[in-house]
Short mmCIF file of C-alpha atoms in Angstrom, two decimals:
data_model
loop_
_atom_site.label_atom_id
_atom_site.label_comp_id
_atom_site.label_asym_id
_atom_site.label_seq_id
_atom_site.Cartn_x
_atom_site.Cartn_y
_atom_site.Cartn_z
CA MET A 122 -9.51 12.30 13.96
CA THR A 123 -6.21 10.54 13.82
CA ILE A 124 -3.79 9.24 11.09
CA SER A 125 -1.94 5.67 10.85
CA VAL A 126 0.82 4.77 8.60
CA CYS A 127 1.61 1.10 7.92
CA ILE A 128 5.05 -0.07 6.84
CA PRO A 129 6.03 -3.62 5.90
CA THR A 130 10.02 -4.00 6.20
CA PHE A 131 12.47 -6.16 4.99
CA ASN A 132 16.35 -5.63 4.83
CA GLY A 133 15.37 -1.86 3.50
CA GLY A 134 18.25 -0.22 5.60
CA GLN A 135 19.62 1.42 2.09
CA PHE A 136 16.30 3.62 2.04
CA ILE A 137 14.65 3.45 4.96
CA LYS A 138 15.48 6.78 6.95
CA GLU A 139 14.60 9.05 3.79
CA GLN A 140 11.85 7.43 3.60
CA LEU A 141 11.05 8.06 7.27
CA ASP A 142 12.43 11.49 7.03
CA SER A 143 10.05 12.19 4.54
CA ILE A 144 7.13 11.06 6.47
CA LEU A 145 7.91 12.51 9.74
CA ASN A 146 8.07 15.93 8.50
CA GLN A 147 4.66 16.35 6.13
CA THR A 148 2.88 19.50 6.17
CA ARG A 149 0.09 17.76 7.95
CA ALA A 150 1.56 15.43 11.09
CA VAL A 151 0.67 11.91 11.27
CA ASP A 152 -0.09 10.17 14.87
CA GLU A 153 1.60 7.13 14.16
CA ILE A 154 3.97 4.79 12.07
CA ILE A 155 3.04 1.27 12.37
CA ILE A 156 6.48 -0.74 11.17
CA SER A 157 6.39 -4.17 11.18
CA ASP A 158 9.77 -5.77 10.29
CA ASP A 159 10.06 -9.09 8.74
CA SER A 160 13.04 -10.10 10.92
CA SER A 161 15.52 -7.85 8.86
CA THR A 162 19.09 -9.19 8.65
CA ASP A 163 20.46 -5.60 7.49
CA HIS A 164 20.69 -2.50 9.65
CA THR A 165 16.75 -1.79 9.32
CA VAL A 166 15.65 -2.02 12.67
CA GLU A 167 18.60 -0.17 14.09
CA ILE A 168 18.02 2.86 11.65
CA ILE A 169 14.31 2.95 12.52
CA LYS A 170 15.19 2.71 16.25
CA SER A 171 17.59 5.76 15.65
CA PHE A 172 14.85 8.03 15.52
CA ALA A 173 13.31 7.76 18.84
CA ASP A 174 10.68 8.94 17.57
CA PRO A 175 7.62 8.17 19.87
CA ARG A 176 4.93 7.99 16.87
CA ILE A 177 6.82 5.46 15.53
CA LYS A 178 5.89 1.79 16.81
CA LEU A 179 8.21 -1.26 15.53
CA PHE A 180 7.18 -4.41 15.27
CA GLU A 181 10.30 -6.36 14.86
CA LYS A 182 11.48 -9.88 14.54
CA GLN A 183 8.06 -11.08 12.70
CA GLN A 184 8.67 -14.15 10.68
CA PHE A 185 5.99 -14.01 7.83
CA SER A 186 8.25 -14.10 4.87
CA SER A 187 5.59 -12.36 2.80
CA PRO A 188 5.57 -8.85 2.72
CA ILE A 189 1.66 -9.17 2.33
CA PHE A 190 1.32 -10.52 5.43
CA ASN A 191 4.08 -8.48 6.96
CA LEU A 192 1.46 -5.75 5.80
CA GLU A 193 -1.44 -7.44 7.27
CA PHE A 194 0.15 -7.36 10.65
CA ALA A 195 0.92 -3.52 10.86
CA LEU A 196 -2.65 -2.77 9.67
CA LYS A 197 -4.40 -4.84 12.48
CA GLN A 198 -1.87 -2.52 14.53
CA ALA A 199 -3.20 0.67 13.41
CA THR A 200 -5.57 2.93 15.52
CA GLY A 201 -5.89 5.35 13.37
CA ASP A 202 -9.43 6.89 11.48
CA TYR A 203 -7.49 7.36 8.35
CA ILE A 204 -4.64 4.47 6.98
CA LEU A 205 -2.17 5.41 4.62
CA LEU A 206 0.25 2.51 3.16
CA ALA A 207 3.72 3.14 2.58
CA ASP A 208 6.89 1.07 0.86
CA GLN A 209 10.19 1.11 2.73
CA ASP A 210 11.94 2.79 -0.13
CA ASP A 211 9.92 5.93 -1.58
CA VAL A 212 9.87 9.38 -0.77
CA TRP A 213 6.99 11.20 0.03
CA MET A 214 6.10 14.75 -0.73
CA PRO A 215 5.73 16.73 2.00
CA ASP A 216 2.26 17.99 1.40
CA LYS A 217 0.75 14.14 0.92
CA VAL A 218 -0.74 13.80 4.16
CA GLU A 219 -2.18 16.21 3.90
CA ILE A 220 -3.94 16.42 0.19
CA LEU A 221 -5.04 12.86 0.03
CA ILE A 222 -6.86 13.64 3.70
CA ASP A 223 -8.82 16.35 2.64
CA GLU A 224 -9.38 14.02 -0.68
CA LEU A 225 -11.06 11.55 1.95
CA THR A 226 -13.63 13.96 3.30
CA THR A 227 -15.46 12.35 0.13
CA SER A 228 -14.68 8.56 -0.40
CA LYS A 229 -13.84 5.79 1.70
CA LEU A 230 -10.30 5.61 -0.69
CA VAL A 231 -7.96 7.48 -2.27
CA ILE A 232 -5.11 7.10 -4.90
CA SER A 233 -2.37 9.78 -5.87
CA ASP A 234 -0.32 9.80 -8.84
CA GLY A 235 3.88 9.99 -8.23
CA VAL A 236 6.88 10.07 -10.25
CA VAL A 237 8.84 7.03 -10.78
CA ILE A 238 12.81 7.47 -9.69
CA ASN A 239 15.99 4.93 -9.78
CA GLN A 240 18.03 3.47 -6.90
CA GLU A 241 19.92 6.83 -7.08
CA GLY A 242 17.10 8.97 -6.83
CA LYS A 243 16.86 10.03 -10.37
CA GLU A 244 13.66 10.79 -11.90
CA ILE A 245 12.80 7.90 -14.88
CA ALA A 246 9.20 8.10 -15.54
CA SER A 247 6.88 11.39 -15.07
CA SER A 248 3.70 9.81 -13.85
CA ILE A 249 2.76 6.32 -12.21
CA PHE A 250 -0.99 6.98 -13.92
CA ASP A 251 0.12 7.05 -17.31
CA ILE A 252 2.05 3.68 -16.79
CA TYR A 253 -0.92 2.07 -15.31
CA ASN A 254 -3.77 3.98 -17.37
CA SER A 255 -5.00 4.46 -13.93
CA ARG A 256 -8.72 5.31 -13.07
CA LYS A 257 -11.24 3.64 -11.10
CA GLY A 258 -13.89 0.67 -12.21
CA PHE A 259 -13.91 -2.95 -11.06
CA CYS A 260 -13.62 -4.92 -14.25
CA LYS A 261 -10.68 -2.54 -15.66
CA ASN A 262 -8.54 -3.39 -12.41
CA LEU A 263 -9.45 -6.59 -12.72
CA VAL A 264 -7.46 -6.82 -15.96
CA LYS A 265 -5.05 -4.59 -15.47
CA ASN A 266 -4.62 -3.41 -11.67
CA SER A 267 -3.93 0.53 -10.99
CA TYR A 268 -4.56 0.44 -7.62
CA MET A 269 -0.65 0.92 -6.01
CA GLY A 270 -0.39 0.16 -1.91
CA CYS A 271 2.19 3.03 -1.47
CA CYS A 272 -0.13 5.57 -2.82
CA MET A 273 -3.31 4.69 -1.34
CA ALA A 274 -5.17 6.04 2.03
CA PHE A 275 -8.43 4.75 3.01
CA HIS A 276 -10.57 5.32 6.30
CA LYS A 277 -10.99 2.72 8.98
CA ASP A 278 -14.38 1.16 8.22
CA LEU A 279 -12.69 -0.55 5.17
CA LEU A 280 -10.43 -2.40 7.76
CA PRO A 281 -13.59 -5.23 8.82
CA ILE A 282 -13.81 -5.43 5.12
CA VAL A 283 -10.27 -5.98 3.83
CA ILE A 284 -8.72 -7.85 6.92
CA PRO A 285 -7.56 -10.65 7.53
CA PHE A 286 -6.15 -11.20 3.64
CA PRO A 287 -6.91 -14.57 2.15
CA LYS A 288 -4.43 -16.82 2.22
CA LYS A 289 -3.85 -16.96 -1.54
CA ILE A 290 -3.98 -13.39 -2.18
CA ALA A 291 -1.06 -12.34 -4.25
CA MET A 292 -1.54 -8.31 -4.81
CA HIS A 293 -2.68 -6.95 -1.50
CA ASP A 294 -3.26 -3.30 -2.98
CA LEU A 295 -5.48 -4.71 -5.73
CA TRP A 296 -7.60 -6.51 -3.25
CA ILE A 297 -8.00 -3.55 -1.36
CA GLY A 298 -9.26 -1.64 -4.17
CA LEU A 299 -11.35 -4.15 -5.84
CA ASN A 300 -13.17 -4.40 -2.18
CA ALA A 301 -13.54 -0.96 -1.95
CA GLU A 302 -14.94 -0.34 -5.72
CA LEU A 303 -18.05 -2.35 -4.20
CA TYR A 304 -18.65 0.02 -0.92
CA THR A 305 -17.23 2.96 -2.01
CA LYS A 306 -16.66 5.44 -4.59
CA PRO A 307 -12.79 5.34 -4.83
CA VAL A 308 -10.47 8.84 -5.94
CA PHE A 309 -7.82 8.71 -8.09
CA CYS A 310 -5.88 12.00 -7.02
CA PRO A 311 -4.04 13.29 -10.15
CA ALA A 312 -1.41 15.13 -7.35
CA LYS A 313 2.12 13.39 -7.87
CA LEU A 314 2.74 12.85 -3.79
CA ILE A 315 4.79 10.04 -4.45
CA LYS A 316 8.51 9.64 -5.44
CA TYR A 317 8.43 5.34 -6.35
CA ARG A 318 11.16 3.87 -6.68
CA ARG A 319 12.27 1.24 -8.56
CA HIS A 320 15.57 -0.75 -8.11
CA ASP A 321 16.86 -4.45 -8.13
CA PHE A 322 15.17 -5.62 -5.27
CA ASN A 323 11.64 -4.95 -6.27
CA LYS A 324 8.97 -7.35 -5.44
CA THR A 325 6.85 -6.27 -8.22
CA PRO A 326 7.46 -5.42 -12.19
CA LEU A 327 7.02 -1.66 -13.31
CA ASN A 328 4.08 -2.67 -15.82
CA ALA A 329 3.27 -5.68 -18.17
CA LYS A 330 5.89 -5.33 -20.61
CA THR A 331 8.41 -6.74 -17.68
CA ASN A 332 5.71 -9.03 -16.07
CA SER A 333 7.28 -12.79 -16.97
CA ASN A 334 4.10 -14.78 -15.84
CA SER A 335 2.49 -16.68 -18.40
CA LEU A 336 -0.90 -15.73 -19.74
CA VAL A 337 -2.15 -18.87 -17.80
CA TYR A 338 -0.88 -18.10 -14.61
CA LYS A 339 -2.35 -14.08 -15.30
CA ILE A 340 -5.79 -15.62 -15.84
CA SER A 341 -5.71 -17.98 -12.78
CA PHE A 342 -5.15 -15.07 -10.74
CA ARG A 343 -7.41 -12.78 -11.53
CA LEU A 344 -10.01 -15.74 -12.15
CA THR A 345 -8.69 -16.71 -8.15
CA MET A 346 -9.23 -12.81 -7.06
CA LEU A 347 -12.75 -12.51 -8.41
CA SER A 348 -13.89 -15.91 -6.51
CA LEU A 349 -12.18 -14.19 -3.46
CA ILE A 350 -13.81 -10.76 -3.72
CA ILE A 351 -17.45 -11.96 -4.49
CA LEU A 352 -16.83 -14.27 -1.44
CA ARG A 353 -15.97 -11.67 1.38
CA PHE A 354 -19.02 -9.53 -0.21
CA VAL A 355 -21.06 -12.26 0.24
CA ARG A 356 -19.90 -12.50 3.72
CA GLN A 357 -20.13 -9.08 4.47
CA LYS A 358 -23.73 -9.18 3.39
CA MET A 359 -24.82 -12.13 5.35
CA LYS A 360 -22.91 -9.99 8.50
CA LEU A 361 -25.28 -6.96 7.77
CA LYS A 362 -28.82 -9.10 7.80
#
């Protein structure tokens, strides 16, 4: 049984060292860390190379201009039986890998809780699950997503289902989570296994109150996601015939 960690990076030099330190010093070691760098213009690549750890597999000079498809590339390179997703700017608790891999003995996908920290590393919220009212359920998550990619681990069996990502996809974690709802019983693990960092350059809002998208956009987005999920589900069922 092997474990892969996939990280899409772009100008993450400020925090990437702390994140990699936390991943490389787990109570249960990972076998590979796949990093796809989307043509960073800061010192991200140099910092990653400075680790000189054979478990780190860096794919630099990518040109996706998209964290979603940058991650998709990393997923395609992963060889592990179990895959954990990571952001470039968070911090993992030392036992994150150990706990999530144990949870994956009963499910193909697991999500853990975590605390929220600010740019300086100070805790600003005690539970991600409380913020998003996190729990399983297809309709619940289609309406209000609680699938956080940086808190997610899943079995490689899900890869042929979720990739390639649809071109119109806007949230890869919701895409993975909703597909998993159709094929397995996701586990929401209450252990707080990540320090989820919020700073000026985060791509996604922390909650609905800070989401500036219009109601029309939100409805359209969910209808598009639903149609893509149904289309992928039908295609998967046809393959099995």
